[in-house]
Short mmCIF file of C-alpha atoms and ligand atoms in Angstrom, two decimals:
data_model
loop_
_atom_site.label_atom_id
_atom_site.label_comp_id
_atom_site.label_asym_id
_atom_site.label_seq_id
_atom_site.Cartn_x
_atom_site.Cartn_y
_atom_site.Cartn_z
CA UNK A 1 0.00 0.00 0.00
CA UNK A 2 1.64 3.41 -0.95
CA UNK A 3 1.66 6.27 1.49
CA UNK A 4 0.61 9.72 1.53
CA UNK A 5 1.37 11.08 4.81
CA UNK A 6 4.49 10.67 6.59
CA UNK A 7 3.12 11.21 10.07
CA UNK A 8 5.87 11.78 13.05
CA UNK A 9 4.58 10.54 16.44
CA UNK A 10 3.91 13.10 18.83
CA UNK A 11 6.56 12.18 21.22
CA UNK A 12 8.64 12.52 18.29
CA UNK A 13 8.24 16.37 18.19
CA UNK A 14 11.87 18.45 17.68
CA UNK A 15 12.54 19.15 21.39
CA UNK A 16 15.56 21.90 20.19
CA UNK A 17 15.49 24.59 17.26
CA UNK A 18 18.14 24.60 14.88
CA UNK A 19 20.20 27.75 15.10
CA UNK A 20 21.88 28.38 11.33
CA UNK A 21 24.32 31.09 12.56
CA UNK A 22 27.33 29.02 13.66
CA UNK A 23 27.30 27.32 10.10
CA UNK A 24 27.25 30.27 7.96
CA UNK A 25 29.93 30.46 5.18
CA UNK A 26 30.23 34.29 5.87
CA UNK A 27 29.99 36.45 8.57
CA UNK A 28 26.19 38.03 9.01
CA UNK A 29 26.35 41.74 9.57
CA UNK A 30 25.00 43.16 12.32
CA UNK A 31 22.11 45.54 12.33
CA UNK A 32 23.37 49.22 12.64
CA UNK A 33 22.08 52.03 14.81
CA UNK A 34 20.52 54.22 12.62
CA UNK A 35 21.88 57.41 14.68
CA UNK A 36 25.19 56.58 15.50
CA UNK A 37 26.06 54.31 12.84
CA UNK A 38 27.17 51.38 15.52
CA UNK A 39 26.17 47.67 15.35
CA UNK A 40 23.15 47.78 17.86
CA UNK A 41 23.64 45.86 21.11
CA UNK A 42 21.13 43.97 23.25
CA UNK A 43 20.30 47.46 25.31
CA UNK A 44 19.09 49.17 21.77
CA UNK A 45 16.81 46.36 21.71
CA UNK A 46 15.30 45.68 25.13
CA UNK A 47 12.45 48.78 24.76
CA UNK A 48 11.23 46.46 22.07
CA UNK A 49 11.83 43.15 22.76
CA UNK A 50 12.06 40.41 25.81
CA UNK A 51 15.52 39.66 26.43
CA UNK A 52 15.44 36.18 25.78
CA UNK A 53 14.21 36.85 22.01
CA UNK A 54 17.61 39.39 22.53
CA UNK A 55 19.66 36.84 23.28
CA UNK A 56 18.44 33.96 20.87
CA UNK A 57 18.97 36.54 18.15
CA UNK A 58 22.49 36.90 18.45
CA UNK A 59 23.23 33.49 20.12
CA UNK A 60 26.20 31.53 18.09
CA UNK A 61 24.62 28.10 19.84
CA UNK A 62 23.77 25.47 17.38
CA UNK A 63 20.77 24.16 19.31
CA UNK A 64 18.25 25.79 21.52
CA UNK A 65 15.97 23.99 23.78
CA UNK A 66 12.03 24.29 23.13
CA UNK A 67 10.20 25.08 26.45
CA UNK A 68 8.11 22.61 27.77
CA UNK A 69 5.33 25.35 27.75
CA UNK A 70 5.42 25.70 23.79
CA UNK A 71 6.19 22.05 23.35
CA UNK A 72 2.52 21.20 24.72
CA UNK A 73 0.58 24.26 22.37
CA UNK A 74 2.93 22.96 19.74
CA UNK A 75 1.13 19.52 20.38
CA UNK A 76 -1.71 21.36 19.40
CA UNK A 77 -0.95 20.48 15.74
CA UNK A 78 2.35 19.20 15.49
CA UNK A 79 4.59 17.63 14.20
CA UNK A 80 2.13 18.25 10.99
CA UNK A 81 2.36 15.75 8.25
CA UNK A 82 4.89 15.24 5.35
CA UNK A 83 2.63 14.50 2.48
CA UNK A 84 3.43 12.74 -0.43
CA UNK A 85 1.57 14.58 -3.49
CA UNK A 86 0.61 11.31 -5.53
CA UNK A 87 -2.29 12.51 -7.42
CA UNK A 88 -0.20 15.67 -8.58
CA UNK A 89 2.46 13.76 -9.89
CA UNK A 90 0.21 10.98 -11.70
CA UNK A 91 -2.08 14.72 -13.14
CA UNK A 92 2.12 15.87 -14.50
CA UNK A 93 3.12 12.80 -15.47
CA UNK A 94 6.32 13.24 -13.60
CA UNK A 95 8.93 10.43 -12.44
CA UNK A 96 9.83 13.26 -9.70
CA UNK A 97 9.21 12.66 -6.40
CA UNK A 98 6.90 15.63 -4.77
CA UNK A 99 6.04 15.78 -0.89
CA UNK A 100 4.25 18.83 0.98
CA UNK A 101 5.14 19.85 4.63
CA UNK A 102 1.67 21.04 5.60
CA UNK A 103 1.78 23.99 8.09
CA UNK A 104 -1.97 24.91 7.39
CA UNK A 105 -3.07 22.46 10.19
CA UNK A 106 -2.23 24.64 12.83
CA UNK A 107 -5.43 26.64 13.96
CA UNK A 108 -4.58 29.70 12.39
CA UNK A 109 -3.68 27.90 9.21
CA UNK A 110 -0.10 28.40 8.50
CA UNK A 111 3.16 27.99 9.59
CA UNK A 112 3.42 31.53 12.04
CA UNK A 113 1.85 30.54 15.82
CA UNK A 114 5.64 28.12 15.78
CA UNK A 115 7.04 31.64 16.36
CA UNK A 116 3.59 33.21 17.60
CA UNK A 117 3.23 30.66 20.28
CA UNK A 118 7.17 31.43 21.31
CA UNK A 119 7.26 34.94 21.37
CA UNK A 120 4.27 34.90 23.54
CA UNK A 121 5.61 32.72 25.86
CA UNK A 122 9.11 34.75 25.82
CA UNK A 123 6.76 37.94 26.69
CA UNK A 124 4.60 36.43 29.52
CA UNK A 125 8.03 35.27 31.47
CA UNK A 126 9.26 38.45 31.62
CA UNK A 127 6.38 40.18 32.47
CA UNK A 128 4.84 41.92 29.64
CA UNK A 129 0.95 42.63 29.20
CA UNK A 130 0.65 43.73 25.86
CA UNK A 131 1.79 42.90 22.09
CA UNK A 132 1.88 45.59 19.07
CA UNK A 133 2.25 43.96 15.64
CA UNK A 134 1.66 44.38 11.86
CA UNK A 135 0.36 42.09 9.72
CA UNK A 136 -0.08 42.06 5.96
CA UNK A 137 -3.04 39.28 4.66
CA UNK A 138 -3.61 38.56 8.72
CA UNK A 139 -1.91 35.30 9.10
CA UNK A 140 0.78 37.04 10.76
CA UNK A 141 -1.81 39.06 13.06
CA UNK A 142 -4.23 35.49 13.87
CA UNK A 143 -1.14 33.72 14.57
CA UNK A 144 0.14 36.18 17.42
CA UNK A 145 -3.65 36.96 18.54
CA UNK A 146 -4.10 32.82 19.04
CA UNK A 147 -0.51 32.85 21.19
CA UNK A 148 -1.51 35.94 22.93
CA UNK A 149 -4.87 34.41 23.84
CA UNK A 150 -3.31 31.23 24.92
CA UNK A 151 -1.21 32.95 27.03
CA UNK A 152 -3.01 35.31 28.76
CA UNK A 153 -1.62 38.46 26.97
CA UNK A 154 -3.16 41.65 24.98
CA UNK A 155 -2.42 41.90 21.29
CA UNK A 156 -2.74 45.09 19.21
CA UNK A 157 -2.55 44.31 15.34
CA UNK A 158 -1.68 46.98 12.95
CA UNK A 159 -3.13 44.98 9.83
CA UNK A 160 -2.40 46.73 6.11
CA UNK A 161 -5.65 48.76 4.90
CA UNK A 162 -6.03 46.78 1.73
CA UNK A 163 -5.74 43.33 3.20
CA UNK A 164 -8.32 44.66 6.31
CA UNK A 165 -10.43 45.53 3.17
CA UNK A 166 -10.12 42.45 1.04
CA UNK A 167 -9.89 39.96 4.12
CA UNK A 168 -12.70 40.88 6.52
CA UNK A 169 -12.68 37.26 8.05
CA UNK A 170 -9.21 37.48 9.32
CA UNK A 171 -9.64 40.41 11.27
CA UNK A 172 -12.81 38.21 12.76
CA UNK A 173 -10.60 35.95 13.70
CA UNK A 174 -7.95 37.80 15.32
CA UNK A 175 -10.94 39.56 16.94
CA UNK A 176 -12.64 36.14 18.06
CA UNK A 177 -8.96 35.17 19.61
CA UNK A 178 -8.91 38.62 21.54
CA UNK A 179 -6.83 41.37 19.40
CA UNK A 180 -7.86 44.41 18.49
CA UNK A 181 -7.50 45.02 14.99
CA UNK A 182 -6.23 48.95 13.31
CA UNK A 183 -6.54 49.21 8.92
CA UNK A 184 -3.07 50.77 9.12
CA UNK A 185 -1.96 53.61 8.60
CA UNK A 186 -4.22 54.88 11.51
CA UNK A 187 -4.18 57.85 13.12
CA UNK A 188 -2.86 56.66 16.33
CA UNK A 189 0.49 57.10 15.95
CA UNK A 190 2.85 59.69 14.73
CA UNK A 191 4.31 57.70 12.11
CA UNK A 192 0.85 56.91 10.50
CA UNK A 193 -0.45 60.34 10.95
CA UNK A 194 2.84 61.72 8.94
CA UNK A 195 1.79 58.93 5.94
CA UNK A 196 -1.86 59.69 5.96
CA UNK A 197 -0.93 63.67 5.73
CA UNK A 198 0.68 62.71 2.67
CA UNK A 199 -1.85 59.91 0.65
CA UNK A 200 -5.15 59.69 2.71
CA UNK A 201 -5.67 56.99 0.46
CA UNK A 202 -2.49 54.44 0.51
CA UNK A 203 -3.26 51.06 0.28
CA UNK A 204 -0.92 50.81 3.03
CA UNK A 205 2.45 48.14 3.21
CA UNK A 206 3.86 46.19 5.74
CA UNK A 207 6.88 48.65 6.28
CA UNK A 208 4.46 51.37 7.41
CA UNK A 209 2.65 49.16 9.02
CA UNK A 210 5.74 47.78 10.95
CA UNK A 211 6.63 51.81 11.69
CA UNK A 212 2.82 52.23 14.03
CA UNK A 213 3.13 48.70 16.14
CA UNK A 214 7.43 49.65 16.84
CA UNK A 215 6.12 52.90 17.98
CA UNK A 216 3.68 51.45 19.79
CA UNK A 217 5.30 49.26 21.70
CA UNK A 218 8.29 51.71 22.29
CA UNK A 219 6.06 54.81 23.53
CA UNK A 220 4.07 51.84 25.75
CA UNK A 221 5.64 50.67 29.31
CA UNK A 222 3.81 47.54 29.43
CA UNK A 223 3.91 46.58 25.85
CA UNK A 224 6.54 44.98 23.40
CA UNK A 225 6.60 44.67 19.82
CA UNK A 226 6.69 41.32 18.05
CA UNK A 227 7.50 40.60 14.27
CA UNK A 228 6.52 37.62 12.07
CA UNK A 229 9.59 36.87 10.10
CA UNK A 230 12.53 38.62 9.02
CA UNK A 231 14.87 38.50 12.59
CA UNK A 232 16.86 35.86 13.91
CA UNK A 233 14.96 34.03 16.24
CA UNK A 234 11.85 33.88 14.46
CA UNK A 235 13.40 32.01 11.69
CA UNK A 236 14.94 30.14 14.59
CA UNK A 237 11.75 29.06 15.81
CA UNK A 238 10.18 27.81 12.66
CA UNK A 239 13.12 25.62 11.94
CA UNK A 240 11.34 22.98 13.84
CA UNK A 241 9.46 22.40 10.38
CA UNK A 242 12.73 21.47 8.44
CA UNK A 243 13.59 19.11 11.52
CA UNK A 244 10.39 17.35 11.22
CA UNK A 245 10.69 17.15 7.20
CA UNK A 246 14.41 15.17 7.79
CA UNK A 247 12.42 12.62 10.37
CA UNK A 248 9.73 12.39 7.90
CA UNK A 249 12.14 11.70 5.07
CA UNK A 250 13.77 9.57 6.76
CA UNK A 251 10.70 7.45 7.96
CA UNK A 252 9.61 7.41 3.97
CA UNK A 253 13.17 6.39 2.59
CA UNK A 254 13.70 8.90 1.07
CA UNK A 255 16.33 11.93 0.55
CA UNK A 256 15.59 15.75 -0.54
CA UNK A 257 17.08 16.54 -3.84
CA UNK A 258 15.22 20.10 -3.36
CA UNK A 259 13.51 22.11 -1.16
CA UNK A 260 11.20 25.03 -2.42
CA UNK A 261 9.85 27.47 -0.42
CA UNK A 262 7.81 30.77 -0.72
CA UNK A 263 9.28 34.43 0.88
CA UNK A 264 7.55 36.60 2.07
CA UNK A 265 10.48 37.97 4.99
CA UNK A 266 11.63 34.72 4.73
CA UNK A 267 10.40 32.31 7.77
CA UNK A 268 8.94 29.81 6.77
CA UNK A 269 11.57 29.47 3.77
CA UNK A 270 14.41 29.91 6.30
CA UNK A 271 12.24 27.04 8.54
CA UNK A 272 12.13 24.69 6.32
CA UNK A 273 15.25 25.04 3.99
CA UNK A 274 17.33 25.72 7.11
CA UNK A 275 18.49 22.12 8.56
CA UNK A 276 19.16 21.01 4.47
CA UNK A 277 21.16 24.28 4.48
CA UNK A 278 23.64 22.55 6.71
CA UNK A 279 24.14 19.41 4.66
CA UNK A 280 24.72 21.79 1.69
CA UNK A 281 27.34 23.51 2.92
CA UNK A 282 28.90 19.71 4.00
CA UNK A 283 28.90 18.97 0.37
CA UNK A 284 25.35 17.52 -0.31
CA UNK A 285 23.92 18.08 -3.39
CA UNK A 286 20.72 20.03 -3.06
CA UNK A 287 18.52 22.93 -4.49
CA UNK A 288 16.89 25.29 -2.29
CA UNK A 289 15.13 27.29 -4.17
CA UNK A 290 12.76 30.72 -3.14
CA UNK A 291 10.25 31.73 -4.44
CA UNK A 292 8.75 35.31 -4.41
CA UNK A 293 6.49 37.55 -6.66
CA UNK A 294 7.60 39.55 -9.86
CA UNK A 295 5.31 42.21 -8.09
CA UNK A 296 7.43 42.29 -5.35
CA UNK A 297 10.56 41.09 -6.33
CA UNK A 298 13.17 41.72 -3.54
CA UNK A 299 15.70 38.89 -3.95
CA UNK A 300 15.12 39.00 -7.64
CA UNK A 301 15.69 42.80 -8.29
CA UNK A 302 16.77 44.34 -4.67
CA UNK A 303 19.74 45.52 -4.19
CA UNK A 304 22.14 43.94 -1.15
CA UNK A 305 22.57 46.99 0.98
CA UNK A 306 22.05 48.01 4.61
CA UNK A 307 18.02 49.38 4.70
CA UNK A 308 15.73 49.89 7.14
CA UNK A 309 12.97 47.52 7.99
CA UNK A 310 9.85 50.25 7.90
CA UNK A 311 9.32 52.95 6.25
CA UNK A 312 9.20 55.48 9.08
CA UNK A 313 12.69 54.47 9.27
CA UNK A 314 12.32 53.18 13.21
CA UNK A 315 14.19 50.47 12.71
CA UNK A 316 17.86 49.50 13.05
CA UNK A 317 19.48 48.97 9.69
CA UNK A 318 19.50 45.30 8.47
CA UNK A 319 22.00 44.46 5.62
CA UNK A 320 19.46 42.33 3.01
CA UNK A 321 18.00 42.45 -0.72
CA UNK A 322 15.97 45.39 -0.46
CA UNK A 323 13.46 47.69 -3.29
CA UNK A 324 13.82 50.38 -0.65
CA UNK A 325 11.98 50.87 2.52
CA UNK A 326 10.07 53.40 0.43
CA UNK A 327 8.73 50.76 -1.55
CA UNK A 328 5.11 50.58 -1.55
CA UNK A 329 4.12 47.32 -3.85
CA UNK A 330 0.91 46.79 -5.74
CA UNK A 331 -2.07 45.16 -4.15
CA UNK A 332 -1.65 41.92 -5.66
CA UNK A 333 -3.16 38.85 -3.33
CA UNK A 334 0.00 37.41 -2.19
CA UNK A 335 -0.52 39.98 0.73
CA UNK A 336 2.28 37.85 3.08
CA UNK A 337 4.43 38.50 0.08
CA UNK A 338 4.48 42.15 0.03
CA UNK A 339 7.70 43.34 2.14
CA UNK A 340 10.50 45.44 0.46
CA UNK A 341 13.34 43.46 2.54
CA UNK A 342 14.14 39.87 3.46
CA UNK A 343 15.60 37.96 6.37
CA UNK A 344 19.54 39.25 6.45
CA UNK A 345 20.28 35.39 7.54
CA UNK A 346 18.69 34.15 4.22
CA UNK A 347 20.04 37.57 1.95
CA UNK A 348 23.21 36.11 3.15
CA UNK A 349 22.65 32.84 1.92
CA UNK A 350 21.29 33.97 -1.46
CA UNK A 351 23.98 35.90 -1.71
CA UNK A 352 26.52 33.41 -1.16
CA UNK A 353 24.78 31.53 -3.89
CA UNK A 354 23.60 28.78 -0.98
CA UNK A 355 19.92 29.89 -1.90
CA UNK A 356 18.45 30.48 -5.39
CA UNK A 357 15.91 32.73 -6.25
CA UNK A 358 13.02 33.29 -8.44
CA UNK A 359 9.93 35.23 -9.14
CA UNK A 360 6.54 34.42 -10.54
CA UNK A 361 3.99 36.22 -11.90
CA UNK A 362 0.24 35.83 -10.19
CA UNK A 363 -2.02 33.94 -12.98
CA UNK A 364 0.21 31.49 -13.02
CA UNK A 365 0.43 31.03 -9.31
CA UNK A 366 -3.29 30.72 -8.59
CA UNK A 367 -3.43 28.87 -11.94
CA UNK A 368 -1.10 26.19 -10.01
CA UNK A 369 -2.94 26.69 -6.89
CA UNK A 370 -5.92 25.72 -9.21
CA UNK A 371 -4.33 22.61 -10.35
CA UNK A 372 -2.93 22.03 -6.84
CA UNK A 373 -6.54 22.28 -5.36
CA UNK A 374 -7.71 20.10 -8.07
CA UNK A 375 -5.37 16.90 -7.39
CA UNK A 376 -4.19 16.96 -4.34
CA UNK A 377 -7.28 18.74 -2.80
CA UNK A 378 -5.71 21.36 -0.68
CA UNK A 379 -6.55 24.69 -1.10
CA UNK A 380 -3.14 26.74 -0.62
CA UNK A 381 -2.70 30.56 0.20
CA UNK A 382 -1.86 32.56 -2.74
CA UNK A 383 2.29 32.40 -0.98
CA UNK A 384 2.10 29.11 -0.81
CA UNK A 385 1.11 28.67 -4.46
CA UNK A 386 4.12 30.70 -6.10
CA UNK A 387 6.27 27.45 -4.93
CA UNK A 388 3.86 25.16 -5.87
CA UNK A 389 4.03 26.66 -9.13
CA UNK A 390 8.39 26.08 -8.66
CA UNK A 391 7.37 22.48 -8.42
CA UNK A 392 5.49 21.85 -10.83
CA UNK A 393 7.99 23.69 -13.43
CA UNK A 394 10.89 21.30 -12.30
CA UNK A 395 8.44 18.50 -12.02
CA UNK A 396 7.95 19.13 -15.59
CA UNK A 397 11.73 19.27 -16.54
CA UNK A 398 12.11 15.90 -14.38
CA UNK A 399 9.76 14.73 -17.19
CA UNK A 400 11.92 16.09 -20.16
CA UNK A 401 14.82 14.72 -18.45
CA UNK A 402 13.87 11.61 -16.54
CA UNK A 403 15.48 12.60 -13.59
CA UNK A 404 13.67 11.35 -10.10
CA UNK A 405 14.10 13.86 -8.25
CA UNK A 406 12.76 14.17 -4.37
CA UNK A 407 11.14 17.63 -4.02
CA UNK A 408 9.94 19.10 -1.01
CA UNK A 409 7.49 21.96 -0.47
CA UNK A 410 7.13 23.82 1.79
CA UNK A 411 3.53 23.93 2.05
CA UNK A 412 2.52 27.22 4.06
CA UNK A 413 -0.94 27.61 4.73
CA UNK A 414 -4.01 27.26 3.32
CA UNK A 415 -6.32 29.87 1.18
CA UNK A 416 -9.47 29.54 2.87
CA UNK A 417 -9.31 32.88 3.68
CA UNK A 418 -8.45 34.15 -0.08
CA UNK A 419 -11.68 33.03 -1.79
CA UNK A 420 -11.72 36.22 -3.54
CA UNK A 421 -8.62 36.14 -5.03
CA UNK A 422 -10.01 32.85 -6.25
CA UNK A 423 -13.25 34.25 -7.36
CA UNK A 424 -11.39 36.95 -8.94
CA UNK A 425 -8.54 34.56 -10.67
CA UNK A 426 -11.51 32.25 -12.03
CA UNK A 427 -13.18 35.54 -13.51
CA UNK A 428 -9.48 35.90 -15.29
CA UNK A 429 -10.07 39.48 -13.43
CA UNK A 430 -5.70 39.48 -11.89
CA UNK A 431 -3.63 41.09 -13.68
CA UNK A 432 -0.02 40.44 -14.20
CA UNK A 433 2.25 43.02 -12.79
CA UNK A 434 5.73 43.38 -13.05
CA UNK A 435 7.52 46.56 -10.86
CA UNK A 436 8.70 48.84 -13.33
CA UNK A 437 12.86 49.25 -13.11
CA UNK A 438 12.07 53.16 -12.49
CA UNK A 439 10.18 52.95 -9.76
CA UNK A 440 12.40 50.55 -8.16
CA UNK A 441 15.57 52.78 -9.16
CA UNK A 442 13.47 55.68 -7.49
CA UNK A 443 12.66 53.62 -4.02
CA UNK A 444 16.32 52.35 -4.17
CA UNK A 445 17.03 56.15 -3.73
CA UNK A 446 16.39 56.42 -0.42
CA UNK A 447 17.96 53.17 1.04
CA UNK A 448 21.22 54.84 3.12
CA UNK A 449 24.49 55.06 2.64
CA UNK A 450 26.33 52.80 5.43
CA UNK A 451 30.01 52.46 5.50
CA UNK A 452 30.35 48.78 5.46
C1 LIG B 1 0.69 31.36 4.15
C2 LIG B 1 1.87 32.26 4.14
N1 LIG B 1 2.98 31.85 3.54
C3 LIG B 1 4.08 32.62 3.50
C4 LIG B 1 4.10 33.89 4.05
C5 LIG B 1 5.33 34.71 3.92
O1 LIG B 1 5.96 34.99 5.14
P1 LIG B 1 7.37 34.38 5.49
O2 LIG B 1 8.27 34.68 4.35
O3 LIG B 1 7.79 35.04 6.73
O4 LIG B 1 7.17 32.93 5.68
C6 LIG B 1 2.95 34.37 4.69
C7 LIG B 1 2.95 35.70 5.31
O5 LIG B 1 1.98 36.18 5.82
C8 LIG B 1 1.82 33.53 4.73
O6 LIG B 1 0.71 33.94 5.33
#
């Protein structure tokens, strides 16, 4: 009888994330103080941030230990299953090898409460009430307001006006979990006021959003500010779904040849692609490939610079592919995929040439989200599709070539919340949109000067 999912027992679960730092091929560069032009230490950070979150993002320790208090919320859903994508490769004829790590079990439906949960449990220890965030399509936002609520804590969610307008449910849902939900920019805080002043009608982006929830939490004793990708630790935490992939494989025989992944700031990429980006670097043979849109094409078309991370520029610098914190991208559907910068610990690794990248245009993502939906059943988020789309392009060249390959998705969340992009994609209402070099030469403008 063949398999289709790879199921870990629960006392199976990681007990320790993988930290990638100590295995690097080049040095990561710090994050600079914007003012003084200094790497920023752990005091910069501490208005913002629990110390422990501090500490795990500049740890050099290959292995940190999951607490036993996210260990049994993780247990909510995890480990989640490997699947093996049968009916999609009999539909492309392939001799390749395709398997799905499904995050969209967890109850927000993707892969953000493994850092959600931790970062609320970080908080609680040390005392904090309150969490500010952003959030761009809300899977960010329902992912922290679930952790919050299961641990007791307020969450305030800065979500981007045109996802709070095209995604009403998600804001219901952070709302049923106990957040309070802003269309950013608002006029709560300085640095939304100052954009407002200036468009009234912005669609909004996450790096303005990013600006009102840091100012938040810094002008708010009892509050600290939590992000859903891009630093350190939380790519740190969701490297417990790469972990569970190598058990998997190893419980189906089998060995990754590739590992494909969406970016939006890079977590769930980084989570996955992480523990295979070890065995690379030992001399292993394998493609890890990231996928992003051509709307929003930072590793594609950024440049590799120190930027900030908002657009109020309240953020320490981070050296990564960036279009400019300027950057304001069209509002296509991949909403999780709409950030100007990326994770500096996977910039690094694209840089080094460890990481490829490539971007897709949106008709035919959701047109292999269609045919996705249509063998395999499950109905992905419009990020998750751009790498299903990957697949089935090298699926289709293992069928030119022969080749078996062993691919691996990363399988993010699911698109139960994006029926209208659906609705709108089986109209053939999307268009295709690819950022014009001008206007990215005109965002790239701004990005600082920083004596490296
Ligand atoms: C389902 C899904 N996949 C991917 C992403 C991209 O984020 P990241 O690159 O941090 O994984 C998002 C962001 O909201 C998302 O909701």
């Amino acid at each position: 009888m063949e398999t289709t999912k790879i199921i870990l027992p629960e006392k199976e679960i990681p007990q320790r994330w993988y930290n990638v730092q100590p295995d690097l091929p080049a040095p990561l560069a710090p994050p600079i103080h914007p003012q003084t032009g200094q790497p920023i230490g752990p005091d910069d950070l501490a208005p913002i941030f629990p110390m422990e979150l501090i500490k795990q993002e500049v740890s050099m320790e290959p292995w940190i230990e999951i607490p036993d208090d996210v260990l049994r919320v993780y247990r909510l859903w995890r480990p989640s299953p490997l699947y093996r994508a049968h009916q999609l490769e009999e539909h492309l004829g392939t001799p390749a090898r395709i398997y799905y790590k499904n995050e969209s079990f967890s109850p927000p439906g993707s892969h953000k409460p493994n850092t959600a949960v931790a970062q609320a449990y970080y908080n609680k220890q040390e005392g904090v009430t309150r969490i500010a965030t952003e959030t761009g399509a809300g899977q960010w936002g329902s992912a922290l307001a679930f952790g919050c609520g299961l641990f007791g804590l307020d969450c305030t969610v800065y979500m981007v006006r045109v996802s709070y307008e095209q995604k009403p449910y998600r804001r219901i849902l952070m709302e049923t979990w106990g957040a309070e939900v802003f269309p950013s920019p608002t006029d709560k805080t300085n640095s939304g006021r100052s954009i407002l002043e200036k468009d009234p009608d912005t669609s909004g982006s996450l790096g303005i959003a990013i600006s009102e929830a840091v100012e938040d939490a810094a002008t708010h004793d009892d509050t600290k500010y939590s992000l859903g990708s891009v630093l350190n630790h939380v790519l740190l935490h969701q490297t417990i779904v790469g972990l569970e992939i190598k058990e998997q494989l190893k419980l189906a025989g089998d060995e990754a040849n590739m590992i494909i992944g969406c970016v939006g700031g890079g977590s769930n990429f980084a989570g996955a692609a992480f523990p295979f980006v070890k065995d690379k670097l030992d001399g292993k043979d394998i493609d890890i490939i990231a996928c992003e849109p051509t709307a929003c094409p930072t590793l594609t078309r950024g440049v590799y610079r120190y930027d900030f991370g908002d657009t109020a520029q309240l953020t320490p610098l981070l050296k990564m592919y960036t279009l400019g914190h300027s950057f304001v991208p069209p509002p296509i559907h991949a909403g999780g995929l709409r950030y100007h910068g990326d994770a500096p610990l996977m910039c690094l690794l694209v840089n080094q040439g460890v990481i490829e990248a490539r971007a897709f245009h949106q008709n035919p993502t959701f047109e292999a989200a269609v045919t996705f939906a249509r063998t395999e059943g499950f109905l992905p988020a419009p990020e998750t599709a751009h790498c299903i789309l990957a697949t089935i392009d090298e699926a289709l060249k293992c069928k030119e070539t022969g080749e078996e390959k062993c691919i691996v998705i990363a399988y993010s969340g699911h698109g139960f919340f994006d029926l209208g992009a659906y609705e709108q994609y089986l109209a053939e209402d999307l268009e295709d949109y690819e950022y014009p070099q001008e206007m990215i030469e005109e965002a790239l403008k701004a990005v600082p000067e920083v004596a490296e």
